[in-house]
Amino acid sequence: MTATTPAASSDSAPDWPQCGHDAGASGDLVGCRGRRVDPYVECLAHLGDADRAAYLAGLQPGAHLDHRGTRITRKLLIELLRELVVGDPGRRRPRLGDARFEEAVFSDGVFPLAEFCGHARFTRAEFRGYANFEDAKFHTLAWFTDAKFTGPARFHDAVFRAEADFDRVTFGDHVYFNRATFGGDAKFDDTTFDAVAWFDRAEFSGRATFTSAKFANSARFHEAKFGDHAFFDRVTFGDDAAFDGTEFRDNAWFRRAVFAHAAWLGPLTCRRTLDFSMAVFGTAVTMEAATAVLRCERTRWTSTAALRLQYAALDLSDAVMEYPVSIAARARPITTGGEDVAELGLTDARVRVTSLRGVDAVHLVLTDVDLTDCLFAGTIHLDQIRMEGRCLLATAPSGVRRRGRLPVRWTPRRTLAEEQHWRAARGTAADGWTPPPEGEVVLEPAALAPVYRQLRKAFEDGKDEPGAADFYYGEMEMRRHDHSQPRAERALLAAYWAVSGYGLRASRALSWLLLAIGATALLMMLWGLPQDAPQQTSTGTLDGHSITMTTHAPDPINPDGPYGERLSTERCQKSLRVVINSVIFRSSSQDLTTVGTYTEMASRLAEPLLLGLAVLAIRGRVKR
């Protein structure tokens, strides 16, 4: 139901029949703004004793009341409510129909156990003393808009079955909504809480809005339950903000909220999105939360912070971290009132970081988080990020897959999500690469190579050389596919990749080495070894008593027999000795043909290089 237009402010004439008490001689009404009690010309506060008694005697439980602008003392309020009570003597409830108390002034607003069967209007009312609405029941709309509570206000166990409007209310003293039930929307926009405000175990079935509210002191929502959206946008928490055991069954928004002195937030649960975008944390804080999505876009931490999460997909885009901020998977399960969070629909137990774009990673520490979908491009000082525990990244698809008619074998390695998107966008999604989310800009290799380079340095600085190897591989891959690089450089990188996987794939280098050894041995058997071992001959002359001898070593004779005869066991052994000596010992005493000599020279250059690449790859995986 739509609210009626509020009454005029206290500095203008009210829009109800005004009390005639203290009317001037000219007929101008001044002084009391209370509404006349029909058929009298005075308000309830200024009725004579006999008229007031007659008016009260005519009231029945459920009667409509209209005492707008009236000053009501505690004694007068008790007399009024006494005529409206129903129920057994042990628990008698005043029952009211439509209750209009706009701009009324209560010295003490005592409505415990009151039952408002019609609309309850306390717009711009002022409660100058103690306000007690404990166990009150509001069956329809309850409006306290612009009201002012100067003393303590108690709404323990109050039940609001429809909308409860506390917009722009000022609570100057303690206020308690412990175990209160809000069946409709609960509105606390621009409300000021000058002292403690407790909502322990309160239940909000409809939307709860605290937009731009100000909590000057402690704000407690211990084990409160929010069944619909909860809005805390632009709220200022001047002191402690206690949300331990709080349960949000829908979205919870804390955008632009200010936590000036909150030292602990949670543990709390949220079924959908928990949004702290552009929020500011002014002191060291620990946050514990289980939520489907946690958004901290442009969130600012001006002191140290620790985020202990479960089931969360965390977006840290453009977050500002002036001091160390650690993000880790919470080891102990979070429960709310003994209920397992899985009953909220949270089933993916991973803590996932989805974006670090725009973050200065100098102060960032990640522990046991999933970075499979994380966007790293645009992160500042990424080479100084710290990853501890088991941080997972996206992996390249493994095994042999078919691209067109050609089989392609991918080697498992850790990759950036951005590389996954780029390869999938190139038409290789069928190979197992992850396609980009809808609307995500696909980055080119030139933009991804520096990201891999910085991550490699971060792992190397952390003395994790094996962990850095995959990032070096990714960097080289991006350089090889970067068409802005000179063609000669890309060709060199392609050869480096094909031969040894950039010095990181020992199996590839060893395979090439074995292939080269086999090819060299075959060449030696077919053309490199001479037909027969050359026999040295000596010739000389006899002149008197002097003999001169000359020894000749004939040139090796090229084999000319059938190829099948050349592939003998004896020639195979000789060929292997030549090859192994060339690869390892670098010397051979075997006489070779011209083809064999050049083949040995080539093997002395290529095969030790391949062996060195294999050794380099193995050392890269075991180095510490």
Coordinates of C-alpha atoms in Angstrom, one line a residue:
M1 CA 0.0 0.0 0.0
T2 CA 1.3 3.5 -0.8
A3 CA 2.0 5.8 2.1
T4 CA -0.1 9.0 2.3
T5 CA 1.5 12.3 2.0
P6 CA 3.1 13.2 5.4
A7 CA 1.8 16.0 7.5
A8 CA 3.3 19.4 7.3
S9 CA 6.4 20.2 9.4
S10 CA 6.1 21.7 12.8
D11 CA 6.9 25.2 11.6
S12 CA 3.7 25.3 9.4
A13 CA 0.1 24.8 10.2
P14 CA -0.9 21.1 10.4
D15 CA -3.4 19.6 8.0
W16 CA -5.6 18.3 10.8
P17 CA -8.1 20.1 13.0
Q18 CA -5.9 21.7 15.5
C19 CA -6.4 21.9 19.3
G20 CA -8.1 25.1 20.4
H21 CA -6.1 25.3 23.6
D22 CA -4.4 28.7 24.0
A23 CA -6.1 30.1 20.9
G24 CA -5.5 33.9 20.6
A25 CA -8.3 36.4 20.9
S26 CA -8.2 37.0 17.1
G27 CA -8.9 33.3 16.5
D28 CA -5.4 32.5 15.3
L29 CA -4.4 29.1 16.6
V30 CA -1.0 29.1 18.4
G31 CA 0.7 26.7 20.9
C32 CA -0.7 23.2 20.9
R33 CA -0.6 21.4 17.5
G34 CA -2.5 18.3 18.8
R35 CA -5.5 17.1 16.8
R36 CA -8.9 17.8 18.3
V37 CA -10.7 14.8 19.8
D38 CA -14.1 14.8 18.1
P39 CA -16.6 16.2 19.1
Y40 CA -14.4 18.5 21.3
V41 CA -12.2 21.3 20.4
E42 CA -9.2 20.2 22.4
C43 CA -6.7 17.5 21.9
L44 CA -6.4 14.5 24.2
A45 CA -3.8 16.2 26.4
H46 CA -6.0 19.3 27.0
L47 CA -9.4 17.7 27.4
G48 CA -11.0 18.3 30.7
D49 CA -11.1 15.5 33.1
A50 CA -14.8 14.7 32.5
D51 CA -14.5 14.9 28.7
R52 CA -11.3 12.8 28.7
A53 CA -13.0 10.2 30.9
A54 CA -16.0 10.2 28.6
Y55 CA -13.8 9.8 25.5
L56 CA -11.8 7.0 27.0
A57 CA -14.9 5.2 28.2
G58 CA -16.2 5.1 24.7
L59 CA -13.1 3.2 23.3
Q60 CA -13.2 -0.5 22.6
P61 CA -10.4 -2.9 21.7
G62 CA -9.4 -2.3 18.0
A63 CA -10.6 1.3 18.0
H64 CA -9.1 3.7 15.6
L65 CA -7.0 6.4 17.2
D66 CA -6.0 9.8 15.8
H67 CA -3.8 11.9 18.1
R68 CA -1.5 13.6 15.7
G69 CA 0.7 16.3 17.1
T70 CA -0.5 15.6 20.7
R71 CA 1.8 15.7 23.7
I72 CA 1.2 12.4 25.5
T73 CA 2.6 11.7 29.0
R74 CA 3.3 8.2 30.3
K75 CA 0.3 8.4 32.6
L76 CA -2.0 9.5 29.7
L77 CA -0.7 6.8 27.4
I78 CA -1.4 4.1 30.0
E79 CA -4.9 5.4 30.5
L80 CA -5.5 5.3 26.8
L81 CA -4.2 1.8 26.3
R82 CA -6.0 0.4 29.3
E83 CA -9.3 0.8 27.5
L84 CA -8.0 -1.2 24.6
V85 CA -6.7 -4.3 26.3
V86 CA -7.9 -7.9 25.5
G87 CA -6.8 -11.3 26.5
D88 CA -6.3 -13.2 29.7
P89 CA -5.2 -11.4 32.8
G90 CA -1.7 -12.8 32.6
R91 CA -0.9 -11.4 29.2
R92 CA -3.3 -8.6 28.3
R93 CA -2.6 -6.9 25.0
P94 CA -3.8 -3.5 24.0
R95 CA -5.4 -3.8 20.6
L96 CA -5.5 -0.8 18.3
G97 CA -7.0 -0.3 14.9
D98 CA -5.5 2.5 12.7
A99 CA -3.2 4.4 15.0
R100 CA -2.2 7.9 13.9
F101 CA 0.5 9.5 16.1
E102 CA 2.3 11.7 13.5
E103 CA 4.3 14.5 15.2
A104 CA 3.1 13.3 18.6
V105 CA 5.4 13.9 21.5
F106 CA 5.8 11.1 24.1
S107 CA 7.4 11.6 27.4
D108 CA 7.6 7.8 27.5
G109 CA 6.3 5.7 24.7
V110 CA 5.2 2.6 26.4
F111 CA 3.6 0.1 24.0
P112 CA 4.7 -3.3 25.3
L113 CA 2.5 -6.2 24.0
A114 CA 0.5 -3.7 21.9
E115 CA -1.2 -5.1 18.8
F116 CA -1.7 -2.7 15.9
C117 CA -4.4 -4.2 13.7
G118 CA -4.5 -1.3 11.4
H119 CA -1.8 1.1 10.1
A120 CA 0.5 2.5 12.8
R121 CA 1.8 5.9 11.9
F122 CA 4.5 7.5 14.1
T123 CA 5.9 9.8 11.4
R124 CA 7.9 12.7 12.9
A125 CA 6.9 11.6 16.3
E126 CA 9.3 12.4 19.2
F127 CA 10.0 10.0 22.1
R128 CA 11.7 12.0 24.7
G129 CA 12.0 9.3 27.3
Y130 CA 12.0 5.6 27.3
A131 CA 10.3 4.0 24.3
N132 CA 9.1 0.4 24.8
F133 CA 7.6 -1.6 21.9
E134 CA 8.6 -5.0 23.3
D135 CA 6.6 -7.9 21.9
A136 CA 4.4 -5.4 20.0
K137 CA 2.7 -6.7 16.8
F138 CA 2.1 -4.6 13.7
H139 CA -0.3 -6.4 11.4
T140 CA -0.1 -3.8 8.6
L141 CA 2.1 -0.8 7.8
A142 CA 4.3 0.6 10.6
W143 CA 5.7 4.1 9.8
F144 CA 8.2 5.7 12.0
T145 CA 9.7 7.9 9.3
D146 CA 11.6 11.0 10.6
A147 CA 10.8 10.1 14.2
K148 CA 13.2 11.0 17.0
F149 CA 14.1 8.8 20.0
T150 CA 16.1 10.7 22.6
G151 CA 16.0 7.9 25.2
P152 CA 16.5 4.1 24.9
A153 CA 14.2 2.3 22.5
R154 CA 13.3 -1.4 22.9
F155 CA 11.7 -3.4 20.1
H156 CA 12.6 -6.8 21.5
D157 CA 10.5 -9.6 20.0
A158 CA 8.4 -7.1 18.0
V159 CA 6.6 -8.5 15.0
F160 CA 6.2 -6.4 11.8
R161 CA 4.0 -8.4 9.4
A162 CA 4.1 -5.7 6.7
E163 CA 6.4 -2.9 5.8
A164 CA 8.3 -1.2 8.6
D165 CA 9.5 2.2 7.7
F166 CA 12.3 3.7 10.0
D167 CA 13.7 6.0 7.3
R168 CA 15.6 9.1 8.6
V169 CA 14.8 8.1 12.2
T170 CA 17.2 9.4 14.9
F171 CA 18.0 7.0 17.8
G172 CA 19.9 9.1 20.3
D173 CA 20.3 6.3 22.8
H174 CA 20.5 2.6 22.8
V175 CA 18.1 0.8 20.5
Y176 CA 17.3 -2.9 20.5
F177 CA 15.6 -5.0 17.8
N178 CA 16.7 -8.3 19.2
R179 CA 14.6 -11.2 17.9
A180 CA 12.4 -8.8 16.1
T181 CA 10.5 -10.2 13.0
F182 CA 10.1 -8.2 9.8
G183 CA 7.6 -9.9 7.5
G184 CA 7.7 -7.2 4.9
D185 CA 10.3 -4.7 3.8
A186 CA 12.3 -3.1 6.6
K187 CA 13.5 0.4 5.8
F188 CA 16.2 2.1 7.8
D189 CA 17.6 4.5 5.1
D190 CA 19.4 7.6 6.4
T191 CA 18.7 6.5 9.9
T192 CA 21.1 7.7 12.6
F193 CA 22.1 5.4 15.5
D194 CA 24.0 7.6 18.0
A195 CA 24.4 4.7 20.5
V196 CA 24.5 1.0 20.3
A197 CA 22.1 -0.7 17.9
W198 CA 21.5 -4.4 18.3
F199 CA 19.6 -6.6 15.9
D200 CA 20.6 -9.9 17.4
R201 CA 18.6 -12.9 16.0
A202 CA 16.3 -10.5 14.1
E203 CA 14.6 -12.0 11.1
F204 CA 14.1 -10.0 7.9
S205 CA 11.8 -11.8 5.4
G206 CA 11.4 -8.9 3.0
R207 CA 14.0 -6.5 1.8
A208 CA 16.1 -4.8 4.5
T209 CA 17.5 -1.4 3.5
F210 CA 20.0 0.5 5.6
T211 CA 21.2 2.8 2.8
S212 CA 23.3 5.7 4.1
A213 CA 22.5 4.8 7.7
K214 CA 25.0 5.9 10.4
F215 CA 26.0 3.7 13.3
A216 CA 28.1 5.9 15.6
N217 CA 28.6 3.1 18.1
S218 CA 28.4 -0.7 18.0
A219 CA 26.2 -2.3 15.4
R220 CA 25.3 -5.9 16.1
F221 CA 23.5 -8.3 13.8
H222 CA 24.5 -11.5 15.7
E223 CA 22.8 -14.5 14.1
A224 CA 20.4 -12.3 12.3
K225 CA 18.7 -13.8 9.2
F226 CA 18.0 -11.9 6.0
G227 CA 15.6 -13.7 3.6
D228 CA 15.7 -11.2 0.8
H229 CA 18.1 -8.5 -0.5
A230 CA 19.9 -6.6 2.3
F231 CA 21.2 -3.2 1.4
F232 CA 23.9 -1.5 3.5
D233 CA 25.2 0.8 0.8
R234 CA 27.0 3.9 2.0
V235 CA 26.5 2.9 5.6
T236 CA 29.0 4.3 8.1
F237 CA 30.0 1.9 10.9
G238 CA 31.8 4.2 13.4
D239 CA 32.7 1.4 15.8
D240 CA 32.3 -2.4 15.9
A241 CA 30.2 -4.1 13.2
A242 CA 29.2 -7.5 14.5
F243 CA 27.9 -9.9 11.8
D244 CA 28.9 -13.1 13.5
G245 CA 26.5 -15.9 12.6
T246 CA 24.6 -13.6 10.2
E247 CA 22.8 -15.4 7.4
F248 CA 21.9 -13.7 4.1
R249 CA 19.7 -15.9 1.9
D250 CA 20.0 -13.5 -1.0
N251 CA 22.3 -10.7 -2.0
A252 CA 23.9 -8.4 0.6
W253 CA 25.2 -5.1 -0.6
F254 CA 27.8 -3.1 1.4
R255 CA 28.9 -0.8 -1.5
R256 CA 30.7 2.4 -0.4
A257 CA 30.2 1.4 3.2
V258 CA 32.7 2.7 5.7
F259 CA 34.1 0.5 8.5
A260 CA 36.0 2.9 10.6
H261 CA 36.9 0.6 13.5
A262 CA 35.6 -2.8 12.7
A263 CA 38.1 -5.4 13.8
W264 CA 36.2 -8.5 12.9
L265 CA 33.5 -9.2 10.3
G266 CA 31.8 -12.5 10.4
P267 CA 31.8 -15.4 10.3
L268 CA 28.7 -14.9 8.1
T269 CA 27.1 -16.7 5.2
C270 CA 25.5 -15.4 2.0
R271 CA 23.7 -17.5 -0.6
R272 CA 24.4 -15.2 -3.5
T273 CA 26.5 -12.1 -3.8
L274 CA 28.3 -10.3 -0.9
D275 CA 29.3 -7.0 -2.3
F276 CA 31.9 -4.7 -0.6
S277 CA 32.7 -2.7 -3.8
M278 CA 34.2 0.7 -3.0
A279 CA 33.9 0.0 0.7
V280 CA 36.6 1.5 3.0
F281 CA 38.1 -0.4 6.0
G282 CA 39.9 2.1 8.3
T283 CA 41.6 -0.3 10.7
A284 CA 43.0 -3.8 10.8
V285 CA 40.2 -6.3 10.0
T286 CA 39.5 -10.0 9.7
M287 CA 36.7 -11.1 7.5
E288 CA 35.2 -14.6 7.6
A289 CA 32.6 -15.4 5.1
A290 CA 31.0 -18.3 3.1
T291 CA 29.3 -16.9 0.0
A292 CA 28.8 -17.7 -3.6
V293 CA 30.3 -14.5 -4.8
L294 CA 32.4 -11.9 -3.0
R295 CA 32.9 -8.6 -4.8
C296 CA 35.6 -6.2 -3.6
E297 CA 35.9 -4.0 -6.7
R298 CA 37.8 -0.8 -5.8
T299 CA 37.5 -1.7 -2.1
R300 CA 40.1 0.1 0.0
W301 CA 42.0 -1.4 3.0
T302 CA 44.0 1.3 4.8
S303 CA 45.4 -1.2 7.3
T304 CA 46.2 -4.9 7.4
A305 CA 43.3 -7.3 6.5
A306 CA 42.8 -11.0 6.5
L307 CA 40.0 -12.6 4.4
R308 CA 39.2 -16.2 5.4
L309 CA 36.7 -17.5 2.9
Q310 CA 34.7 -20.6 1.9
Y311 CA 32.7 -21.3 -1.3
A312 CA 33.6 -17.8 -2.6
A313 CA 34.4 -16.5 -6.1
L314 CA 36.3 -13.3 -5.2
D315 CA 36.6 -10.3 -7.5
L316 CA 39.4 -7.9 -6.4
S317 CA 39.4 -5.6 -9.5
D318 CA 41.0 -2.3 -8.8
A319 CA 41.1 -2.9 -5.0
V320 CA 43.5 -0.7 -3.1
M321 CA 45.7 -2.3 -0.5
E322 CA 47.9 0.0 1.5
Y323 CA 49.1 -2.7 3.9
P324 CA 49.4 -6.5 3.7
V325 CA 46.1 -8.3 2.8
S326 CA 46.0 -12.0 3.0
I327 CA 43.3 -14.1 1.3
A328 CA 43.0 -17.8 2.3
A329 CA 40.6 -20.7 2.3
R330 CA 39.1 -21.0 5.8
A331 CA 39.9 -24.4 7.3
R332 CA 37.0 -24.7 9.7
P333 CA 33.5 -24.9 8.3
I334 CA 31.2 -21.9 8.9
T335 CA 27.8 -22.6 10.4
T336 CA 24.9 -20.4 11.3
G337 CA 22.8 -21.5 14.2
G338 CA 24.2 -25.0 13.8
E339 CA 23.0 -25.2 10.2
D340 CA 25.4 -26.4 7.5
V341 CA 26.1 -23.7 4.9
A342 CA 25.5 -26.3 2.2
E343 CA 21.8 -26.0 2.9
L344 CA 22.1 -22.5 1.5
G345 CA 23.0 -23.9 -1.9
L346 CA 26.7 -23.4 -1.4
T347 CA 28.2 -26.6 -2.8
D348 CA 31.4 -25.5 -4.6
A349 CA 33.9 -25.5 -1.7
R350 CA 36.7 -23.9 -3.7
V351 CA 37.8 -20.3 -2.9
R352 CA 38.3 -18.8 -6.3
V353 CA 39.9 -15.5 -7.2
T354 CA 38.4 -14.3 -10.5
S355 CA 40.2 -11.0 -11.0
L356 CA 43.2 -9.1 -9.8
R357 CA 43.0 -6.5 -12.5
G358 CA 44.2 -3.1 -11.3
V359 CA 45.4 -4.4 -8.0
D360 CA 48.9 -3.4 -6.7
A361 CA 50.0 -6.9 -5.6
V362 CA 52.9 -5.7 -3.5
H363 CA 50.9 -6.4 -0.3
L364 CA 48.8 -9.3 -1.5
V365 CA 49.3 -12.9 -0.2
L366 CA 47.2 -15.8 -1.5
T367 CA 47.0 -19.1 0.3
D368 CA 45.2 -22.2 -0.9
V369 CA 43.0 -20.4 -3.4
D370 CA 41.9 -21.4 -6.9
L371 CA 43.2 -19.1 -9.7
T372 CA 41.8 -21.1 -12.6
D373 CA 39.6 -18.3 -13.8
C374 CA 41.7 -15.4 -12.4
L375 CA 42.4 -12.5 -14.7
F376 CA 45.9 -11.3 -14.1
A377 CA 46.5 -8.9 -16.9
G378 CA 46.6 -5.3 -15.6
T379 CA 47.8 -6.3 -12.2
I380 CA 50.5 -3.9 -10.8
H381 CA 53.7 -5.3 -9.4
L382 CA 52.6 -8.8 -10.2
D383 CA 56.2 -10.0 -9.8
Q384 CA 55.9 -9.3 -6.0
I385 CA 52.7 -11.3 -5.4
R386 CA 53.0 -14.1 -2.9
M387 CA 51.3 -17.4 -3.4
E388 CA 51.5 -20.0 -0.6
G389 CA 50.0 -23.4 0.0
R390 CA 48.2 -24.9 -2.9
C391 CA 47.2 -22.3 -5.4
L392 CA 45.7 -23.8 -8.5
L393 CA 45.9 -22.3 -12.0
A394 CA 44.3 -23.3 -15.2
T395 CA 46.0 -26.2 -17.0
A396 CA 46.6 -26.8 -20.6
P397 CA 44.6 -29.7 -22.0
S398 CA 46.6 -32.9 -21.9
G399 CA 46.8 -35.9 -24.3
V400 CA 46.5 -36.2 -28.1
R401 CA 43.6 -34.3 -29.7
R402 CA 42.7 -33.8 -33.3
R403 CA 42.8 -30.4 -35.0
G404 CA 41.3 -30.9 -38.4
R405 CA 43.0 -34.1 -39.8
L406 CA 46.2 -33.7 -37.8
P407 CA 46.7 -35.1 -34.3
V408 CA 48.0 -32.5 -31.8
R409 CA 49.5 -33.4 -28.4
W410 CA 49.3 -30.9 -25.6
T411 CA 51.6 -31.1 -22.6
P412 CA 50.0 -30.3 -19.2
R413 CA 51.2 -27.0 -17.8
R414 CA 49.8 -24.2 -15.7
T415 CA 48.4 -21.3 -17.8
L416 CA 46.7 -18.0 -17.4
A417 CA 43.0 -17.8 -17.9
E418 CA 43.7 -15.1 -20.5
E419 CA 45.7 -17.6 -22.6
Q420 CA 42.9 -20.1 -22.4
H421 CA 40.5 -17.5 -23.7
W422 CA 42.9 -16.5 -26.5
R423 CA 43.4 -20.1 -27.7
A424 CA 39.7 -20.9 -27.5
A425 CA 38.9 -17.7 -29.5
R426 CA 41.3 -19.0 -32.2
G427 CA 39.1 -21.9 -32.8
T428 CA 40.8 -24.5 -30.5
A429 CA 38.1 -24.7 -27.9
A430 CA 37.5 -28.3 -29.1
D431 CA 41.0 -29.0 -27.8
G432 CA 39.8 -28.4 -24.3
W433 CA 40.7 -24.7 -23.9
T434 CA 38.3 -22.6 -21.9
P435 CA 36.4 -20.0 -23.9
P436 CA 36.1 -16.4 -22.5
P437 CA 33.1 -15.3 -20.6
E438 CA 30.5 -13.4 -22.5
G439 CA 31.6 -9.8 -23.0
E440 CA 35.2 -10.5 -22.0
V441 CA 37.8 -8.9 -24.2
V442 CA 40.3 -11.4 -25.5
L443 CA 43.9 -10.3 -25.1
E444 CA 46.6 -10.9 -27.6
P445 CA 49.9 -12.7 -26.9
A446 CA 51.8 -9.4 -26.8
A447 CA 49.8 -8.4 -23.7
L448 CA 50.2 -11.8 -22.0
A449 CA 53.9 -12.3 -22.4
P450 CA 54.8 -9.6 -19.7
V451 CA 52.2 -11.2 -17.3
Y452 CA 53.9 -14.6 -17.6
R453 CA 57.3 -12.9 -17.1
Q454 CA 56.2 -11.2 -13.9
L455 CA 54.7 -14.4 -12.5
R456 CA 57.9 -16.3 -13.3
K457 CA 59.9 -13.7 -11.4
A458 CA 57.6 -14.0 -8.4
F459 CA 58.1 -17.7 -8.2
E460 CA 61.8 -17.4 -8.8
D461 CA 62.1 -14.9 -6.0
G462 CA 60.2 -17.3 -3.8
K463 CA 62.9 -20.0 -4.6
D464 CA 60.4 -22.1 -6.5
E465 CA 62.3 -22.7 -9.7
P466 CA 60.2 -25.7 -10.8
G467 CA 57.0 -23.6 -10.2
A468 CA 58.4 -20.8 -12.4
A469 CA 59.1 -23.2 -15.3
D470 CA 55.5 -23.2 -16.6
F471 CA 55.4 -19.4 -16.6
Y472 CA 58.6 -19.3 -18.6
Y473 CA 57.1 -21.7 -21.0
G474 CA 54.0 -19.6 -21.3
E475 CA 56.1 -16.4 -21.8
M476 CA 58.0 -18.1 -24.7
E477 CA 54.7 -19.4 -26.2
M478 CA 53.3 -15.9 -26.2
R479 CA 56.4 -14.5 -27.8
R480 CA 56.4 -17.2 -30.4
H481 CA 52.8 -16.3 -31.4
D482 CA 53.3 -12.6 -31.2
H483 CA 53.2 -11.4 -34.8
S484 CA 54.6 -8.0 -33.9
Q485 CA 57.9 -9.7 -33.3
P486 CA 60.4 -10.2 -36.2
R487 CA 59.9 -13.3 -38.2
A488 CA 63.4 -14.5 -37.7
E489 CA 63.0 -14.3 -34.0
R490 CA 59.7 -16.2 -34.1
A491 CA 61.3 -18.9 -36.3
L492 CA 64.1 -19.3 -33.8
L493 CA 61.6 -19.6 -31.0
A494 CA 59.7 -22.2 -33.0
A495 CA 62.8 -24.3 -33.5
Y496 CA 63.6 -24.0 -29.8
W497 CA 60.0 -25.1 -29.0
A498 CA 60.1 -28.0 -31.4
V499 CA 63.5 -29.3 -30.3
S500 CA 63.2 -29.1 -26.5
G501 CA 60.0 -27.2 -25.4
Y502 CA 62.1 -24.1 -24.6
G503 CA 64.6 -26.2 -22.7
L504 CA 61.8 -27.5 -20.4
R505 CA 60.7 -30.7 -22.0
A506 CA 63.4 -33.4 -21.4
S507 CA 61.4 -36.1 -23.2
R508 CA 61.3 -34.0 -26.4
A509 CA 65.0 -33.3 -26.3
L510 CA 65.8 -37.0 -25.6
S511 CA 63.5 -38.1 -28.4
W512 CA 65.3 -35.9 -30.8
L513 CA 68.7 -37.1 -29.4
L514 CA 67.7 -40.7 -29.9
L515 CA 66.4 -39.9 -33.4
A516 CA 69.7 -38.1 -34.2
I517 CA 71.8 -41.0 -32.9
G518 CA 69.8 -43.5 -34.9
A519 CA 70.0 -41.4 -38.1
T520 CA 73.8 -40.9 -37.6
A521 CA 74.3 -44.6 -37.0
L522 CA 72.4 -45.4 -40.1
L523 CA 74.4 -42.9 -42.2
M524 CA 77.6 -44.4 -40.9
M525 CA 76.5 -48.0 -41.8
L526 CA 75.4 -47.0 -45.3
W527 CA 78.0 -44.5 -46.3
G528 CA 80.3 -43.5 -43.5
L529 CA 82.3 -46.6 -42.8
P530 CA 84.8 -47.7 -45.5
Q531 CA 84.3 -51.0 -47.4
D532 CA 87.3 -52.6 -45.6
A533 CA 89.7 -51.4 -43.0
P534 CA 92.6 -49.7 -44.9
Q535 CA 95.9 -51.6 -44.8
Q536 CA 99.0 -49.6 -44.4
T537 CA 101.8 -50.3 -46.9
S538 CA 105.5 -49.5 -46.7
T539 CA 107.9 -48.8 -49.6
G540 CA 111.6 -48.2 -49.5
T541 CA 115.0 -48.0 -51.3
L542 CA 118.3 -49.7 -50.5
D543 CA 121.2 -47.4 -51.1
G544 CA 124.5 -48.9 -49.8
H545 CA 124.0 -49.6 -46.2
S546 CA 121.1 -47.1 -45.7
I547 CA 117.4 -48.0 -46.0
T548 CA 114.7 -45.4 -46.4
M549 CA 111.0 -46.6 -45.6
T550 CA 107.8 -44.7 -46.5
T551 CA 104.5 -45.9 -45.0
H552 CA 101.3 -45.1 -46.9
A553 CA 97.7 -45.1 -45.4
P554 CA 95.4 -45.5 -48.4
D555 CA 92.2 -43.5 -48.5
P556 CA 89.1 -45.3 -47.1
I557 CA 87.1 -47.0 -49.9
N558 CA 83.5 -46.1 -50.1
P559 CA 81.2 -49.1 -49.6
D560 CA 79.7 -50.3 -52.9
G561 CA 77.9 -53.4 -52.0
P562 CA 74.2 -53.9 -51.6
Y563 CA 72.5 -51.9 -48.8
G564 CA 71.4 -55.1 -47.1
E565 CA 75.0 -56.2 -46.8
R566 CA 76.1 -52.9 -45.3
L567 CA 73.5 -53.2 -42.5
S568 CA 75.5 -55.9 -40.7
T569 CA 76.0 -56.4 -37.0
E570 CA 79.7 -55.6 -37.3
R571 CA 79.1 -52.3 -39.1
C572 CA 76.3 -51.5 -36.6
Q573 CA 78.7 -51.9 -33.7
K574 CA 81.3 -49.7 -35.3
S575 CA 78.7 -47.0 -36.2
L576 CA 77.4 -46.9 -32.6
R577 CA 80.9 -46.5 -31.3
V578 CA 81.5 -43.6 -33.6
V579 CA 78.2 -41.9 -32.6
I580 CA 78.6 -42.4 -28.9
N581 CA 82.2 -41.2 -29.0
S582 CA 81.0 -38.1 -30.9
V583 CA 78.2 -37.3 -28.4
I584 CA 80.0 -38.0 -25.1
F585 CA 83.8 -38.5 -25.5
R586 CA 84.2 -36.2 -28.5
S587 CA 86.8 -38.5 -30.1
S588 CA 86.9 -41.4 -32.5
S589 CA 89.7 -43.5 -33.9
Q590 CA 87.6 -45.0 -36.6
D591 CA 88.6 -44.4 -40.2
L592 CA 85.7 -42.9 -42.0
T593 CA 84.8 -42.0 -45.6
T594 CA 84.2 -38.5 -46.6
V595 CA 80.5 -38.8 -45.9
G596 CA 81.2 -40.3 -42.6
T597 CA 83.6 -37.5 -41.6
Y598 CA 81.1 -34.8 -42.3
T599 CA 78.4 -36.8 -40.6
E600 CA 80.6 -37.1 -37.5
M601 CA 81.2 -33.4 -37.5
A602 CA 77.5 -32.7 -37.6
S603 CA 76.8 -35.1 -34.8
R604 CA 79.5 -33.6 -32.6
L605 CA 77.6 -30.3 -32.9
A606 CA 74.0 -31.3 -32.7
E607 CA 73.8 -34.3 -30.5
P608 CA 75.7 -32.8 -27.5
L609 CA 73.4 -29.8 -27.8
L610 CA 70.4 -32.0 -27.6
L611 CA 71.8 -33.8 -24.6
G612 CA 72.5 -30.5 -22.9
L613 CA 68.9 -29.4 -23.5
A614 CA 67.6 -32.6 -21.9
V615 CA 69.9 -32.2 -18.9
L616 CA 68.8 -28.5 -18.6
A617 CA 65.1 -29.5 -18.7
I618 CA 65.6 -32.1 -16.0
R619 CA 67.5 -29.7 -13.7
G620 CA 64.8 -27.1 -14.2
R621 CA 62.2 -29.5 -12.7
V622 CA 64.3 -30.5 -9.7
K623 CA 66.2 -27.3 -8.9
R624 CA 65.6 -25.7 -5.5

